[in-house]
Coordinates of C-alpha atoms in Angstrom, one line a residue:
Chain A
X1 CA 119.6 116.4 149.0
X2 CA 118.9 116.5 145.4
X3 CA 121.7 118.2 143.5
X4 CA 120.3 118.4 140.1
X5 CA 118.1 116.2 137.8
X6 CA 120.9 113.8 137.1
X7 CA 122.6 113.2 140.4
X8 CA 121.0 112.3 143.7
X9 CA 122.6 111.8 147.1
X10 CA 120.9 111.2 150.4
X11 CA 121.3 113.4 153.4
X12 CA 121.6 110.4 155.8
X13 CA 125.2 109.2 155.7
X14 CA 127.2 112.2 154.5
X15 CA 130.1 110.5 156.1
X16 CA 129.8 107.7 153.5
X17 CA 130.0 110.2 150.7
X18 CA 133.1 111.8 152.3
X19 CA 134.6 108.4 152.8
X20 CA 134.0 107.5 149.1
X21 CA 135.6 110.7 147.9
X22 CA 138.5 110.2 150.3
X23 CA 139.0 106.7 149.0
X24 CA 139.0 107.8 145.4
X25 CA 141.4 110.8 146.1
X26 CA 143.9 108.6 148.2
X27 CA 143.9 106.0 145.5
X28 CA 144.1 108.7 142.8
X29 CA 147.3 110.1 144.5
X30 CA 148.9 106.7 144.9
X31 CA 148.0 105.2 141.5
X32 CA 150.3 107.6 139.7
X33 CA 153.4 105.6 140.7
X34 CA 151.9 102.4 139.4
X35 CA 150.8 104.1 136.2
X36 CA 154.2 105.7 135.7
X37 CA 155.8 102.3 136.0
X38 CA 153.4 100.7 133.6
X39 CA 154.0 103.5 131.1
X40 CA 157.8 103.2 131.5
X41 CA 157.6 99.4 130.9
X42 CA 155.3 99.9 128.0
X43 CA 157.7 102.3 126.4
X44 CA 160.7 100.0 126.8
X45 CA 158.7 97.1 125.4
X46 CA 157.5 99.1 122.5
X47 CA 160.8 100.7 121.5
X48 CA 163.7 99.4 123.4
X49 CA 166.3 102.2 123.2
X50 CA 164.2 104.3 121.0
X51 CA 161.5 105.5 123.4
X52 CA 161.2 109.0 122.0
X53 CA 160.2 107.8 118.5
X54 CA 157.1 105.8 119.4
X55 CA 156.0 106.5 122.9
X56 CA 152.4 107.2 123.4
X57 CA 152.3 111.0 123.4
X58 CA 151.3 112.1 120.0
X59 CA 153.0 115.2 118.8
X60 CA 151.1 118.5 118.0
X61 CA 152.1 118.1 114.4
X62 CA 150.4 114.7 114.2
X63 CA 147.3 115.9 116.0
X64 CA 146.9 118.7 113.4
X65 CA 147.1 116.2 110.6
X66 CA 144.5 113.9 111.9
X67 CA 140.9 114.2 111.2
X68 CA 138.3 114.4 114.0
X69 CA 137.4 110.8 113.6
X70 CA 141.0 109.7 113.8
X71 CA 141.5 111.7 116.9
X72 CA 138.6 110.0 118.5
X73 CA 140.0 106.7 117.5
X74 CA 143.3 107.5 119.2
X75 CA 141.4 108.7 122.3
X76 CA 139.5 105.5 122.3
X77 CA 142.6 103.4 122.2
X78 CA 142.2 102.4 118.6
X79 CA 145.5 103.5 117.4
X80 CA 146.1 100.4 115.3
X81 CA 142.7 100.6 113.7
X82 CA 143.3 104.2 112.8
X83 CA 146.7 103.4 111.4
X84 CA 145.2 100.6 109.3
X85 CA 142.4 102.8 108.0
X86 CA 144.9 105.5 106.9
X87 CA 147.1 102.8 105.3
X88 CA 144.2 101.4 103.4
X89 CA 143.5 104.8 101.9
X90 CA 147.1 105.2 100.7
X91 CA 146.5 103.4 97.4
X92 CA 144.1 106.1 96.4
X93 CA 146.9 108.7 96.7
X94 CA 149.2 106.2 95.0
X95 CA 146.7 105.8 92.0
X96 CA 146.5 109.6 91.7
X97 CA 150.3 109.7 91.8
X98 CA 150.2 112.2 94.6
X99 CA 153.5 111.1 96.0
X100 CA 153.9 113.7 98.6
X101 CA 150.5 112.7 100.0
X102 CA 151.6 109.1 99.9
X103 CA 154.8 110.0 101.8
X104 CA 153.0 112.1 104.3
X105 CA 150.4 109.4 105.0
X106 CA 153.2 106.8 105.4
X107 CA 154.9 109.1 107.9
X108 CA 151.7 109.4 109.8
X109 CA 151.0 105.7 109.9
X110 CA 154.5 104.8 110.9
X111 CA 154.4 107.4 113.6
X112 CA 151.2 105.8 115.0
X113 CA 152.6 102.3 114.8
X114 CA 156.4 102.3 114.6
X115 CA 156.7 98.6 115.6
X116 CA 154.7 97.4 112.7
X117 CA 157.4 96.3 110.3
X118 CA 155.1 95.9 107.3
X119 CA 154.3 99.6 107.3
X120 CA 158.0 100.5 107.0
X121 CA 158.6 97.7 104.5
X122 CA 155.7 98.4 102.1
X123 CA 155.9 102.1 102.7
X124 CA 159.5 102.2 101.4
X125 CA 158.4 100.1 98.4
X126 CA 155.8 102.7 97.6
X127 CA 158.3 105.5 97.7
X128 CA 161.6 103.9 96.5
X129 CA 160.1 101.8 93.7
X130 CA 156.6 103.0 92.7
X131 CA 157.2 106.7 93.0
X132 CA 160.7 106.5 91.8
X133 CA 159.9 104.5 88.7
X134 CA 156.9 106.7 87.8
X135 CA 159.2 109.7 88.0
X136 CA 161.8 108.0 85.9
X137 CA 159.1 107.3 83.2
X138 CA 157.4 110.7 83.7
X139 CA 156.1 111.6 80.1
X140 CA 155.6 115.3 81.1
X141 CA 159.3 115.8 82.0
X142 CA 161.4 116.3 78.9
X143 CA 164.7 116.4 80.7
X144 CA 166.2 112.9 81.3
X145 CA 168.5 114.4 83.9
X146 CA 165.6 115.9 85.7
X147 CA 163.7 112.6 85.6
X148 CA 166.8 110.8 87.0
X149 CA 167.0 113.4 89.8
X150 CA 163.4 113.0 90.7
X151 CA 163.6 109.2 90.6
X152 CA 166.7 109.4 92.9
X153 CA 164.9 111.7 95.3
X154 CA 162.1 109.2 95.9
X155 CA 164.5 106.3 96.1
X156 CA 166.4 108.1 98.8
X157 CA 163.2 108.9 100.6
X158 CA 162.4 105.2 100.6
X159 CA 165.9 104.5 101.9
X160 CA 165.5 107.1 104.7
X161 CA 162.2 105.5 105.6
X162 CA 163.8 102.1 106.0
X163 CA 166.6 103.6 108.1
X164 CA 164.0 105.1 110.4
X165 CA 162.2 101.8 110.5
X166 CA 165.4 100.0 111.5
X167 CA 165.9 102.5 114.3
X168 CA 162.5 101.5 115.6
X169 CA 162.9 97.8 114.8
X170 CA 166.6 96.9 115.0
X171 CA 165.8 93.2 115.2
X172 CA 163.9 93.1 111.9
X173 CA 165.8 91.2 109.2
X174 CA 162.9 92.0 106.8
X175 CA 163.8 95.7 106.8
X176 CA 167.5 95.0 106.3
X177 CA 166.6 92.6 103.5
X178 CA 164.4 95.3 101.8
X179 CA 167.2 97.9 102.3
X180 CA 169.7 95.6 100.6
X181 CA 167.3 95.1 97.6
X182 CA 166.9 98.9 97.4
X183 CA 170.6 99.6 97.5
X184 CA 171.3 96.8 95.0
X185 CA 168.6 97.3 92.4
X186 CA 167.5 100.9 92.7
X187 CA 170.5 102.8 94.1
X188 CA 173.1 100.6 92.5
X189 CA 175.3 100.6 95.5
X190 CA 176.5 97.0 96.0
X191 CA 178.7 98.0 99.0
X192 CA 175.7 99.3 100.9
X193 CA 173.7 96.3 99.7
X194 CA 176.3 93.9 101.0
X195 CA 176.4 95.7 104.3
X196 CA 172.6 95.7 104.7
X197 CA 172.3 92.0 103.8
X198 CA 175.1 91.2 106.2
X199 CA 173.1 92.9 109.0
X200 CA 170.0 90.9 107.9
X201 CA 172.0 87.7 107.9
X202 CA 173.2 88.3 111.5
X203 CA 169.6 88.2 112.8
X204 CA 168.3 84.8 113.8
X205 CA 165.5 83.5 111.6
X206 CA 166.7 85.4 108.5
X207 CA 166.8 83.4 105.2
X208 CA 170.0 81.4 104.5
X209 CA 170.3 82.7 101.0
X210 CA 171.4 86.0 102.4
X211 CA 174.8 84.6 103.2
X212 CA 175.4 84.2 99.4
X213 CA 173.9 87.6 98.6
X214 CA 176.6 89.3 100.7
X215 CA 179.3 87.5 98.7
X216 CA 177.7 88.3 95.3
X217 CA 177.4 92.0 96.2
X218 CA 181.0 92.2 97.4
X219 CA 182.1 90.7 94.1
X220 CA 179.8 93.1 92.3
X221 CA 181.5 96.0 94.1
X222 CA 184.8 94.5 93.0
X223 CA 185.9 94.1 96.6
X224 CA 187.7 90.9 95.7
X225 CA 189.6 90.4 98.9
X226 CA 186.6 91.0 101.1
X227 CA 184.5 88.7 98.8
X228 CA 187.0 85.9 99.0
X229 CA 187.3 86.3 102.8
X230 CA 183.5 86.1 103.0
X231 CA 183.1 83.0 100.8
X232 CA 186.0 81.3 102.6
X233 CA 184.6 82.0 106.0
X234 CA 181.2 80.6 104.9
X235 CA 182.9 77.5 103.6
X236 CA 184.9 77.0 106.7
X237 CA 181.9 77.7 109.0
X238 CA 180.7 74.1 108.5
X239 CA 182.7 70.8 108.5
X240 CA 179.9 69.2 106.5
X241 CA 178.9 70.5 103.0
X242 CA 176.0 68.3 102.4
X243 CA 173.0 70.6 103.3
X244 CA 171.5 71.3 100.0
X245 CA 169.6 74.3 101.3
X246 CA 172.9 76.1 101.7
X247 CA 173.9 75.6 98.1
X248 CA 177.6 74.6 98.9
X249 CA 178.2 74.0 95.2
X250 CA 177.6 77.7 94.4
X251 CA 179.8 78.8 97.3
X252 CA 182.6 76.4 96.1
X253 CA 182.2 77.8 92.6
X254 CA 182.7 81.4 93.8
X255 CA 185.6 80.3 96.0
X256 CA 187.4 78.6 93.1
X257 CA 186.8 81.6 90.8
X258 CA 188.2 84.0 93.4
X259 CA 191.2 81.9 94.2
X260 CA 192.1 81.9 90.6
X261 CA 191.4 85.6 90.2
X262 CA 193.4 86.5 93.3
X263 CA 196.1 83.9 92.5
X264 CA 195.9 82.5 96.0
X265 CA 198.9 80.3 96.7
X266 CA 198.1 76.6 96.9
X267 CA 198.9 76.3 100.6
X268 CA 196.3 79.0 101.4
X269 CA 193.6 77.8 99.0
X270 CA 190.5 76.0 100.1
X271 CA 190.5 74.2 96.7
X272 CA 194.2 73.7 95.8
X273 CA 194.8 73.4 92.0
X274 CA 196.7 70.2 92.4
X275 CA 193.8 68.1 93.9
X276 CA 190.8 70.1 92.8
X277 CA 187.8 68.2 94.2
X278 CA 189.3 67.8 97.7
X279 CA 189.5 70.7 100.0
X280 CA 191.8 71.4 102.9
X281 CA 188.9 72.4 105.0
X282 CA 187.5 68.9 104.7
Chain B
X1 CA 130.6 104.3 161.3
X2 CA 130.2 100.9 162.9
X3 CA 126.8 100.3 161.2
X4 CA 128.3 101.4 158.0
X5 CA 130.9 98.6 158.0
X6 CA 128.5 96.1 159.5
X7 CA 126.4 96.5 156.3
X8 CA 129.4 95.1 154.3
X9 CA 128.5 91.5 155.2
X10 CA 127.8 89.6 152.0
X11 CA 126.0 86.5 151.0
X12 CA 127.4 84.7 148.0
X13 CA 124.2 82.9 147.3
X14 CA 122.2 86.2 147.1
X15 CA 124.9 87.8 144.9
X16 CA 124.9 84.8 142.6
X17 CA 121.1 84.9 142.3
X18 CA 121.2 88.6 141.3
X19 CA 124.1 88.0 138.9
X20 CA 122.2 85.2 137.2
X21 CA 119.1 87.3 136.9
X22 CA 121.1 90.3 135.5
X23 CA 122.8 88.0 133.0
X24 CA 119.5 86.5 131.7
X25 CA 117.8 89.9 131.7
X26 CA 120.7 91.5 129.7
X27 CA 120.3 89.0 126.9
X28 CA 116.6 89.9 126.6
X29 CA 117.6 93.4 125.8
X30 CA 117.5 94.1 122.1
X31 CA 120.1 96.8 122.2
X32 CA 122.8 94.6 123.7
X33 CA 122.0 91.7 121.3
X34 CA 122.2 94.2 118.4
X35 CA 125.6 95.4 119.6
X36 CA 126.8 91.9 119.8
X37 CA 125.5 91.1 116.3
X38 CA 127.3 94.2 115.0
X39 CA 130.5 93.0 116.7
X40 CA 130.3 89.6 115.1
X41 CA 129.6 91.1 111.6
X42 CA 132.5 93.5 112.1
X43 CA 134.9 90.6 113.1
X44 CA 133.6 88.4 110.2
X45 CA 134.1 91.2 107.7
X46 CA 137.7 91.8 108.8
X47 CA 138.5 88.9 106.5
X48 CA 137.6 90.9 103.5
X49 CA 140.9 92.8 103.1
X50 CA 142.5 90.8 100.3
X51 CA 144.4 93.3 98.1
X52 CA 147.3 93.5 100.6
X53 CA 150.4 91.5 101.6
X54 CA 149.8 88.6 103.9
X55 CA 151.5 90.5 106.7
X56 CA 149.0 93.3 106.3
X57 CA 146.0 91.1 105.8
X58 CA 146.7 89.3 109.1
X59 CA 147.5 92.5 110.9
X60 CA 144.2 94.1 109.6
X61 CA 142.2 91.0 110.7
X62 CA 143.7 91.0 114.2
X63 CA 143.5 94.8 114.7
X64 CA 140.0 95.3 113.3
X65 CA 138.7 92.2 115.3
X66 CA 140.2 93.4 118.5
X67 CA 139.1 96.9 117.8
X68 CA 135.5 95.6 117.3
X69 CA 135.8 93.6 120.5
X70 CA 137.0 96.7 122.4
X71 CA 134.4 99.1 121.0
X72 CA 131.4 96.8 121.3
X73 CA 132.6 95.2 124.5
X74 CA 132.9 98.7 126.0
X75 CA 129.4 99.7 124.7
X76 CA 127.9 96.5 126.1
X77 CA 129.7 97.1 129.4
X78 CA 128.6 100.7 129.8
X79 CA 125.0 100.4 128.4
X80 CA 124.4 97.1 130.2
X81 CA 125.6 98.4 133.6
X82 CA 123.8 101.7 133.2
X83 CA 120.6 100.1 132.1
X84 CA 120.4 97.3 134.6
X85 CA 120.8 99.5 137.7
X86 CA 118.7 102.3 136.5
X87 CA 116.1 99.9 135.3
X88 CA 115.8 98.4 138.8
X89 CA 115.4 101.9 140.3
X90 CA 112.9 103.2 137.8
X91 CA 110.8 100.1 137.9
X92 CA 110.9 100.2 141.7
X93 CA 112.0 96.5 141.8
X94 CA 115.0 97.6 143.7
X95 CA 112.9 98.6 146.7
X96 CA 111.2 95.2 146.6
X97 CA 114.6 93.6 146.5
X98 CA 116.1 95.7 149.4
X99 CA 113.2 95.0 151.8
X100 CA 114.2 91.3 151.6
X101 CA 117.5 90.5 153.3
X102 CA 119.5 91.8 150.4
X103 CA 122.2 94.4 151.2
X104 CA 123.1 97.2 148.9
X105 CA 126.6 95.9 148.5
X106 CA 125.2 92.5 147.5
X107 CA 123.0 94.1 145.0
X108 CA 125.9 96.0 143.5
X109 CA 128.2 93.0 143.5
X110 CA 125.4 90.9 141.9
X111 CA 124.8 93.4 139.2
X112 CA 128.5 93.7 138.5
X113 CA 128.9 90.0 138.5
X114 CA 126.0 89.7 136.0
X115 CA 127.5 92.2 133.7
X116 CA 130.8 90.4 134.0
X117 CA 129.0 87.2 132.9
X118 CA 127.4 89.0 130.0
X119 CA 130.9 90.3 128.9
X120 CA 132.4 86.8 129.3
X121 CA 129.6 85.3 127.1
X122 CA 130.0 88.1 124.5
X123 CA 133.8 87.7 124.5
X124 CA 133.4 83.9 124.1
X125 CA 131.2 84.4 121.1
X126 CA 133.4 87.1 119.5
X127 CA 136.6 85.1 120.2
X128 CA 135.0 82.0 118.5
X129 CA 134.1 84.0 115.4
X130 CA 137.5 85.7 115.4
X131 CA 139.3 82.3 115.7
X132 CA 137.2 80.9 112.9
X133 CA 137.9 83.8 110.6
X134 CA 141.6 83.6 111.5
X135 CA 141.8 79.9 110.6
X136 CA 140.1 80.5 107.3
X137 CA 142.4 83.4 106.5
X138 CA 145.5 81.3 107.4
X139 CA 144.4 78.5 105.1
X140 CA 143.7 80.9 102.3
X141 CA 147.1 82.6 102.6
X142 CA 149.0 79.3 102.9
X143 CA 147.1 77.9 99.9
X144 CA 148.0 81.0 97.9
X145 CA 151.7 80.5 98.8
X146 CA 151.7 76.8 98.0
X147 CA 150.1 77.5 94.6
X148 CA 153.2 79.5 93.7
X149 CA 155.3 76.3 93.9
X150 CA 155.5 74.4 90.6
X151 CA 154.2 70.9 90.9
X152 CA 156.9 68.3 91.4
X153 CA 159.3 71.0 92.7
X154 CA 160.4 71.3 96.3
X155 CA 159.2 74.4 98.2
X156 CA 161.9 77.1 98.0
X157 CA 163.3 78.7 101.1
X158 CA 161.6 82.1 100.6
X159 CA 158.1 80.4 100.1
X160 CA 158.7 78.1 103.1
X161 CA 159.7 81.2 105.2
X162 CA 156.5 83.0 104.2
X163 CA 154.3 80.0 105.0
X164 CA 156.1 79.7 108.4
X165 CA 155.5 83.4 109.0
X166 CA 151.8 83.2 108.2
X167 CA 151.4 80.2 110.6
X168 CA 153.4 82.0 113.3
X169 CA 151.3 85.2 113.0
X170 CA 148.0 83.2 113.0
X171 CA 148.8 81.0 115.9
X172 CA 150.5 83.6 118.0
X173 CA 150.1 82.6 121.7
X174 CA 150.3 86.3 122.5
X175 CA 146.7 86.7 121.3
X176 CA 145.6 85.2 124.6
X177 CA 147.2 88.2 126.4
X178 CA 145.5 90.6 124.0
X179 CA 142.2 88.9 124.8
X180 CA 142.7 89.0 128.5
X181 CA 143.6 92.7 128.4
X182 CA 140.7 93.6 126.2
X183 CA 138.3 91.8 128.6
X184 CA 139.9 93.5 131.6
X185 CA 139.6 96.9 130.0
X186 CA 135.9 96.5 129.3
X187 CA 135.3 95.2 132.9
X188 CA 137.2 98.3 134.1
X189 CA 134.8 100.5 132.2
X190 CA 131.8 98.6 133.6
X191 CA 133.1 99.4 137.1
X192 CA 133.1 103.1 136.3
X193 CA 129.6 102.8 134.9
X194 CA 128.6 101.1 138.2
X195 CA 130.1 103.9 140.2
X196 CA 128.2 106.6 138.3
X197 CA 125.0 104.5 138.4
X198 CA 125.0 104.8 142.2
X199 CA 124.6 108.6 142.0
X200 CA 122.9 109.1 138.7
X201 CA 119.2 109.3 138.0
X202 CA 119.3 108.5 134.3
X203 CA 121.0 105.9 132.2
X204 CA 122.0 108.5 129.7
X205 CA 124.0 110.4 132.3
X206 CA 125.8 107.3 133.4
X207 CA 126.6 106.3 129.8
X208 CA 127.9 109.7 128.8
X209 CA 129.9 110.2 131.9
X210 CA 131.5 106.8 131.7
X211 CA 132.4 107.3 128.0
X212 CA 133.9 110.7 128.9
X213 CA 136.1 109.1 131.5
X214 CA 137.0 106.4 129.0
X215 CA 138.0 108.9 126.4
X216 CA 139.9 111.2 128.7
X217 CA 141.5 108.1 130.3
X218 CA 143.5 107.6 127.1
X219 CA 145.1 111.0 127.6
X220 CA 145.7 110.6 131.3
X221 CA 149.3 109.5 130.8
X222 CA 150.0 112.7 128.9
X223 CA 148.3 114.8 131.6
X224 CA 150.2 113.0 134.4
X225 CA 153.5 113.5 132.6
X226 CA 152.8 117.3 132.2
X227 CA 151.6 117.5 135.8
X228 CA 154.7 115.9 137.3
X229 CA 157.0 117.8 134.9
X230 CA 155.6 121.1 136.3
X231 CA 155.4 124.4 134.6
X232 CA 152.4 126.3 133.2
X233 CA 149.9 128.4 135.2
X234 CA 148.4 127.2 138.5
X235 CA 145.1 126.7 136.7
X236 CA 146.7 124.4 134.2
X237 CA 148.5 122.6 136.9
X238 CA 145.3 122.2 138.9
X239 CA 143.4 120.9 135.9
X240 CA 146.2 118.4 135.1
X241 CA 146.3 117.3 138.7
X242 CA 142.6 116.7 138.8
X243 CA 142.7 114.7 135.6
X244 CA 145.7 112.7 136.9
X245 CA 144.1 111.9 140.2
X246 CA 140.5 111.3 139.2
X247 CA 140.9 109.5 135.8
X248 CA 142.5 106.1 135.3
X249 CA 145.2 105.5 132.7
X250 CA 143.5 103.7 129.9
X251 CA 146.5 104.5 127.7
X252 CA 148.4 101.7 129.4
X253 CA 146.1 99.3 127.5
X254 CA 147.8 100.7 124.3
X255 CA 150.2 97.8 124.8
X256 CA 147.4 95.7 123.2
X257 CA 148.4 97.2 119.8
X258 CA 152.0 96.1 120.4
X259 CA 150.9 92.6 121.4
X260 CA 149.0 92.3 118.2
X261 CA 151.9 93.8 116.2
X262 CA 154.0 90.9 117.4
X263 CA 156.1 92.7 120.1
X264 CA 156.9 90.2 122.8
X265 CA 155.1 91.5 125.9
X266 CA 156.1 89.5 129.0
X267 CA 153.4 88.0 131.3
X268 CA 154.9 90.1 134.1
X269 CA 153.8 93.3 132.4
X270 CA 150.4 91.9 131.6
X271 CA 150.0 90.7 135.3
X272 CA 151.1 94.2 136.5
X273 CA 148.4 95.8 134.3
X274 CA 145.8 93.3 135.4
X275 CA 146.8 93.9 139.0
X276 CA 146.4 97.7 138.5
X277 CA 143.0 97.0 137.1
X278 CA 142.0 94.7 139.9
X279 CA 143.0 97.2 142.6
X280 CA 141.1 100.0 140.8
X281 CA 138.1 97.7 140.5
X282 CA 138.1 97.2 144.3
X283 CA 138.5 100.9 144.9
X284 CA 135.7 101.7 142.5
X285 CA 133.5 99.1 144.1
X286 CA 134.2 100.4 147.6
X287 CA 133.4 103.9 146.5
X288 CA 130.2 102.8 144.7
X289 CA 129.1 100.8 147.7
X290 CA 129.6 103.9 150.0
X291 CA 127.8 106.2 147.6
X292 CA 125.0 103.8 147.0
X293 CA 124.5 103.5 150.7
X294 CA 124.2 107.3 150.9
X295 CA 121.6 107.4 148.2
X296 CA 117.9 107.9 148.9
X297 CA 115.8 105.4 147.0

């Protein structure tokens, strides 16, 4: 029988058609379990404990903000391509100093690809440094207090973005490093900077200079006891002090300075005053 | 019913002959060659993003290249399959073929094998171009980092770390998984085109229906979740149920993005996804075979 101009089926083996449909329906019913398992595994791989942030279903709010082309891209499985295209367009908003548009686009991109560390990292830079600095130097705002408030607003937004990025990527030392820089140089919070760099330092593969950054920040925060404990722990962490990449001379310098400042008794010093170059640890 | 299953006997020699012929014929089609050319240009031009950090440049290169492979691979799969079967029917060469001792199942398998060969060749070419562009990009980025080190000075830790990161991202063995999944996905789409070709009388119908399934397939996961969660009217539930049962979950291939983003995806998950695809291919081929058998030619 001819159904319409596009589909044609023969009259002969109607059983074959029924069997084909039965095969598709039975498999259609059974495949759901496999698909659900694949989706579950994919979610865990993508987000670990943070499944809700980045699992595939795209929220209604996100849909409404995407253009038709972007939506088709998502449907076509081109989520990364769409995210990249949106990201590439961000410098236009940045050049026009439309900071809320920049922030909104960053939110959209990071929603689409929460596991892409560079989006969080560079996005926070756009907000906490570029937007914040522009607001601080805003020639149209007479009030210095207002400029300061605006700058602080964008710096905090960049900080919040990094915290969200870290929720999605807890193993990223790059984001902790960036957060430490932001806390230290923009928000002038050395305690928070030390905490962030300490987290970065804990992650395998992070730069070794971070161990010194933590000590410097603790000193900057005038947390002398904590700083001394940190430097001392670093010094005692290795029996050898010959690896030039760890800059033991700088660590020794800070230890000596703090032992003097804290008036550490000789028997507890790493560098006793009586035999200065030799150390107890060695 | 007995005669139905008896007709499932297959000859590998005949299937291979049809596959070889399909492969050669496909490369004579200008449309497919043009698609391949576009894909190669798209992959080559993915190297042009330079005003970004090295992380972003490498990410863009990989994402856009695999995006191009997915899009053009899918188009080649759909158009190639639709055209090759419909072409045989319209030119009446199929009747000539079937009066020889060639079964309909052999014909379908041969056609599918031929399209698989076309896709393999296209992917080999696209992968070669991609690998070349990636090597060039890696060298450019490393050279830029090395240039920041003052002559006579040792490379500082931060620069060394950036160079290591560039090399790690460029030589990521996970790219093999991404390639495998992209190929499997396009083959999956080709199987749907094959199924629709067995009942369709026009290539356009096959192409549009297959692309519709492909697009809706990326939302099947959401439909399935909503369906199993319950709620809504019976009409909504019925609609969601039909989508969940009739459409495959192409959204599972979204893991490709995570592979490219550097998330460690174990081979177990890749194997599970490939297994799902393989079983689906067998089901689709079985249904296509039955429907094709029922078709008046």
